[in-house]
Short mmCIF file of C-alpha atoms and ligand atoms in Angstrom, two decimals:
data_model
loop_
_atom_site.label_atom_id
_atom_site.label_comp_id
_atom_site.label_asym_id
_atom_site.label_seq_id
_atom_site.Cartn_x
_atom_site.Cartn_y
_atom_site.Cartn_z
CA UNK A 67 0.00 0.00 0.00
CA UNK A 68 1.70 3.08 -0.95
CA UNK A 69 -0.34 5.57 0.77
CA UNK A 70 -0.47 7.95 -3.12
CA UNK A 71 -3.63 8.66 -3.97
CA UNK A 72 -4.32 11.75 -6.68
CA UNK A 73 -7.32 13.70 -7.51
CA UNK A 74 -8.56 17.18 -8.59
CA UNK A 75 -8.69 19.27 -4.81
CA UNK A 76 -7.38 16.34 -3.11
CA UNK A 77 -5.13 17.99 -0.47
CA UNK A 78 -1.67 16.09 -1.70
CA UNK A 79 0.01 13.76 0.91
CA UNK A 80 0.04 10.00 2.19
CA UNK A 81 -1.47 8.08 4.59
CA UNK A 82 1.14 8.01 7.33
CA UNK A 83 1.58 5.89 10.57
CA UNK A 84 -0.72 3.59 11.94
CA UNK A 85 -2.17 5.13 15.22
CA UNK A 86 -4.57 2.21 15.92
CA UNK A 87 -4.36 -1.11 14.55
CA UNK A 88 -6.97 -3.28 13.33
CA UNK A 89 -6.77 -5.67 16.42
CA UNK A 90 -7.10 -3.21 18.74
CA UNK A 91 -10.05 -1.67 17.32
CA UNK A 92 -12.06 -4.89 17.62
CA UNK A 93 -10.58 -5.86 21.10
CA UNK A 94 -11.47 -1.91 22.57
CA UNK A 95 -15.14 -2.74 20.82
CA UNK A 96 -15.07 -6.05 22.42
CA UNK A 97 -14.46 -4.27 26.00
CA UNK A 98 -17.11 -1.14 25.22
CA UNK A 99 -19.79 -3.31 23.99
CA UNK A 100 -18.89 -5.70 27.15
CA UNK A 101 -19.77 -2.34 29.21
CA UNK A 102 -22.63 -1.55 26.67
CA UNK A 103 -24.34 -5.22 27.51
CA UNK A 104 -24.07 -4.65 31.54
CA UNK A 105 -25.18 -1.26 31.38
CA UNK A 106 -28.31 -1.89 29.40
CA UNK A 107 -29.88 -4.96 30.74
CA UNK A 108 -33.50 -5.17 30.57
CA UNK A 109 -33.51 -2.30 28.15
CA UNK A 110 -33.20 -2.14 24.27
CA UNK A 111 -30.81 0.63 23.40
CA UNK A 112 -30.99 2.35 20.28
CA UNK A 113 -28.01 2.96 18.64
CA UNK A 114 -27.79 6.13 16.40
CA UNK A 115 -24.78 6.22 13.97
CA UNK A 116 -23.87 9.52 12.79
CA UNK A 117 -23.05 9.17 9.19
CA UNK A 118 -21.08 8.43 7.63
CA UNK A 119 -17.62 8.40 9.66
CA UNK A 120 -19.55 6.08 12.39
CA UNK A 121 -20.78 3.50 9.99
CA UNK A 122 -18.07 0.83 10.24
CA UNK A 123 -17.80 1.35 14.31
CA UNK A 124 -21.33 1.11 14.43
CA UNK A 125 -21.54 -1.89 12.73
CA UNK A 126 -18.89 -3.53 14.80
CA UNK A 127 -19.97 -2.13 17.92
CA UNK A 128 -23.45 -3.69 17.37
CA UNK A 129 -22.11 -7.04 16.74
CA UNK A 130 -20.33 -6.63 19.88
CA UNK A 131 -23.39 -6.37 22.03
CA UNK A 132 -24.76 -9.31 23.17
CA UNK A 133 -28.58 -7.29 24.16
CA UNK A 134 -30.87 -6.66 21.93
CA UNK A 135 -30.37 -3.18 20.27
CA UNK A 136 -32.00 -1.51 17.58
CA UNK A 137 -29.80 0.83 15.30
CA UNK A 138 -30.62 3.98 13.37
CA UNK A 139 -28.93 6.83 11.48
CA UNK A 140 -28.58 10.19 11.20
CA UNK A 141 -26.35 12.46 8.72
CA UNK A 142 -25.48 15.96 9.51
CA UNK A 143 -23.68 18.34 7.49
CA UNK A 144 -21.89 21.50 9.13
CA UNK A 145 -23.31 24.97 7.39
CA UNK A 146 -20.46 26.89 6.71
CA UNK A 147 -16.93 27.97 4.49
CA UNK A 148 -14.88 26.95 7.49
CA UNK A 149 -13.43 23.47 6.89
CA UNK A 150 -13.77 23.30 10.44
CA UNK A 151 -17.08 22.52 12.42
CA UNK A 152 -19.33 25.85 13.02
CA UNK A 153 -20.90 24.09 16.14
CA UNK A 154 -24.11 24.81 13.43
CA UNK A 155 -25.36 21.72 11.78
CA UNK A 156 -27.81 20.81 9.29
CA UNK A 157 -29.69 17.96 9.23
CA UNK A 158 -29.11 15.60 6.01
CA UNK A 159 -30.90 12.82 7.12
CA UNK A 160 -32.85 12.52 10.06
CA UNK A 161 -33.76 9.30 12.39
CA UNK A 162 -36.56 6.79 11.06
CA UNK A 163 -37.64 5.77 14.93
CA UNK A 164 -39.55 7.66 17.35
CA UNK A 165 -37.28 8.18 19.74
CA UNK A 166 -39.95 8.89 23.00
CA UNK A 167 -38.89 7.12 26.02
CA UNK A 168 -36.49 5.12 24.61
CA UNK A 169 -32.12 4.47 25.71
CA UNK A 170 -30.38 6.58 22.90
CA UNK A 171 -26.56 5.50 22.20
CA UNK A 172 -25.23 8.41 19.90
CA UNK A 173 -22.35 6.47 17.85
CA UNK A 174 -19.93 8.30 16.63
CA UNK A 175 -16.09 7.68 14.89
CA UNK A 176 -14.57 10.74 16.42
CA UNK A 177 -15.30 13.56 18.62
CA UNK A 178 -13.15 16.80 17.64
CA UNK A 179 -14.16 20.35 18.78
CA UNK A 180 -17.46 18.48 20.29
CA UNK A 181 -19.62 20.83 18.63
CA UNK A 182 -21.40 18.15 16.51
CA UNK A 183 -22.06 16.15 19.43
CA UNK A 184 -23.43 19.35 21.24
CA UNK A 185 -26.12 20.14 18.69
CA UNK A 186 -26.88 16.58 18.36
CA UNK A 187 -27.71 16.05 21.56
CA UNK A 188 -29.51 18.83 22.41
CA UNK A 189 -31.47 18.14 19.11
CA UNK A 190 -32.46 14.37 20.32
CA UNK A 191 -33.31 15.59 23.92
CA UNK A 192 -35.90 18.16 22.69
CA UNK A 193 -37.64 15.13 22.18
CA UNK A 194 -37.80 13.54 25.41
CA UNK A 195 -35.59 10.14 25.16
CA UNK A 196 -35.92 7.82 28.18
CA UNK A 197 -31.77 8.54 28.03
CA UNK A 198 -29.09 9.64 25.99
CA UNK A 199 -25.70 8.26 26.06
CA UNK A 200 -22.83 8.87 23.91
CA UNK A 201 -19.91 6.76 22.57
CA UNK A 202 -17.28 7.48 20.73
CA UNK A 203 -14.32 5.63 18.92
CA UNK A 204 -12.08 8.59 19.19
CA UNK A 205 -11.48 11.97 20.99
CA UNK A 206 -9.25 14.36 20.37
CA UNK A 207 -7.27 15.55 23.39
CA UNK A 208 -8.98 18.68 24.39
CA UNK A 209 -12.87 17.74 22.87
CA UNK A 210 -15.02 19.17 24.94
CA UNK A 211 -16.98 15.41 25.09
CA UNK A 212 -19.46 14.18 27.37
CA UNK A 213 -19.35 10.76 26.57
CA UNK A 214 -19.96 7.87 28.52
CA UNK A 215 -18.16 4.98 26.45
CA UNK A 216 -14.41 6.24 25.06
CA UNK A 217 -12.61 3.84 22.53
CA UNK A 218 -9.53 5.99 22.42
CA UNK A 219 -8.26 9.37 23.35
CA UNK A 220 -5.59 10.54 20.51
CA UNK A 221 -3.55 13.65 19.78
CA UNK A 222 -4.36 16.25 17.60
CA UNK A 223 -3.32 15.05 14.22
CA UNK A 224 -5.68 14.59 11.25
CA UNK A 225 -6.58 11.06 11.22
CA UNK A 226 -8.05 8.71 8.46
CA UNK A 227 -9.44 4.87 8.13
CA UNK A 228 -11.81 2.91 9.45
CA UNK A 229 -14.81 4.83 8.55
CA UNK A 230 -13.10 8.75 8.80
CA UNK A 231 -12.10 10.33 4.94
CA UNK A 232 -10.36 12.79 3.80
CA UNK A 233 -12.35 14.12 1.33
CA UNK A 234 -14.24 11.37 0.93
CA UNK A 235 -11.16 8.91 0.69
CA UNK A 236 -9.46 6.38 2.65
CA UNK A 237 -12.72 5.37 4.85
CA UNK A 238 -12.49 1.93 3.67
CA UNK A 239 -8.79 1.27 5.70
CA UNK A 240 -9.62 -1.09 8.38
CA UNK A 241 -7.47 0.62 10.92
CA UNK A 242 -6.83 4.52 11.78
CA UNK A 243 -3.64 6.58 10.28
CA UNK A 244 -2.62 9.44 10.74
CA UNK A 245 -2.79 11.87 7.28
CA UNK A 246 0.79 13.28 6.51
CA UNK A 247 0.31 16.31 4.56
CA UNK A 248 3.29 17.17 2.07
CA UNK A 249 5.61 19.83 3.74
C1 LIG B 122 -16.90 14.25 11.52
C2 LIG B 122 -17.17 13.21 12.59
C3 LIG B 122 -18.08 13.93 13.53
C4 LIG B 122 -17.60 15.37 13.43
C5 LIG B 122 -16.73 15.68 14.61
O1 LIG B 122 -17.93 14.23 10.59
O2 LIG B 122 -17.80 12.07 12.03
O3 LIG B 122 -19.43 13.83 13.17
O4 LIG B 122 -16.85 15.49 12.22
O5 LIG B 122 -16.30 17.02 14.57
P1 LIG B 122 -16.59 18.06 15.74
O6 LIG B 122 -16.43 17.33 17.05
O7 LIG B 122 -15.51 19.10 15.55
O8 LIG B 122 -17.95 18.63 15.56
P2 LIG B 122 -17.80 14.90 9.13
O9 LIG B 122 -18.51 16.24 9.15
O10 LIG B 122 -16.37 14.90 8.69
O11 LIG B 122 -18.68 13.94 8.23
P3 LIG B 122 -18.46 12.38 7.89
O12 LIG B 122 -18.75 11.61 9.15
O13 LIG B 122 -19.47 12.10 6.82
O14 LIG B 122 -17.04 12.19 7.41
#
């Protein structure tokens, strides 16, 4: 795997280290959703993948649950020239289920600024879950994140596989790398 990818507006670099390996994903999922089945017995979570960065951790976080959940999805798209999150989202695609009374696990690949999460959840409170919970793969070291169920804290680099792009690229690696940028 080279890492050399090309395309009109593609900003040019490589994918560069590996910050989280394949087997560590799954065993960290094994442990959350370990957690995620003794926290929730007797109840039927729903989990809500945020889409599309979340949709391979959501699918192996499910399968890692040994309750029975029901899943869901929501995209969101941040309004805005700033490549960086406005805190202001719009919502792409909202959830199917009625979400009344019911244990709502946000799932998300990475928490960054936290602003996404913010709007999110004050967006599914308005209307009146039984609870909301969130749980995130990754967190950048200063997020401001209130979430319950942590895969991994990491540093501030830009970070790619395993469900996060770069312009729409690179989601399909099954573990996370950090982007190099050319100098
Ligand atoms: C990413 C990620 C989170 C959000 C985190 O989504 O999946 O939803 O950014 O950023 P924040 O904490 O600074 O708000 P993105 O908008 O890149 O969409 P994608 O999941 O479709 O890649």
């Amino acid at each position: 795997m080279s890492g050399e990818r090309t395309a009109p507006g593609l900003p040019a670099g490589r994918i560069g280290k590996e910050l989280i390996t394949a087997d560590e994903i799954t065993a960290r999922t094994a442990e959350l959703g370990d957690r995620i089945t003794a926290d929730y017995q007797g109840r039927r979570p729903l989990l809500v993948g945020v889409l599309k960065g979340a949709v391979m951790f959501m699918s192996d976080l499910a399968r890692a649950i040994r309750i029975p959940v029901e899943i869901d999805f929501m995209a969101v798209s941040s309004y805005g020239e700033s490549t960086q999150s406005s805190g202001v989202v719009r919502i792409v695609k909202d959830l199917e289920t009625d979400i009344r009374d019911r244990h709502v696990l946000i799932v998300e690949d990475i928490v960054d600024s936290g602003l996404t999460l913010r709007y999110l959840c004050e967006l599914l409170t308005a209307r009146q879950p039984a609870s909301i919970e969130i749980c995130a793969l990754l967190v950048k070291d200063g997020a401001q994140a209130d979430a319950r169920y942590v895969g991994f804290p990491i540093p501030p680099d830009f970070v790619i596989g395993y469900g996060l792009d770069l312009a729409e690229l690179y989601r399909e690696l099954p573990s996370i790398h950090v982007f190099e940028p050319d100098a």
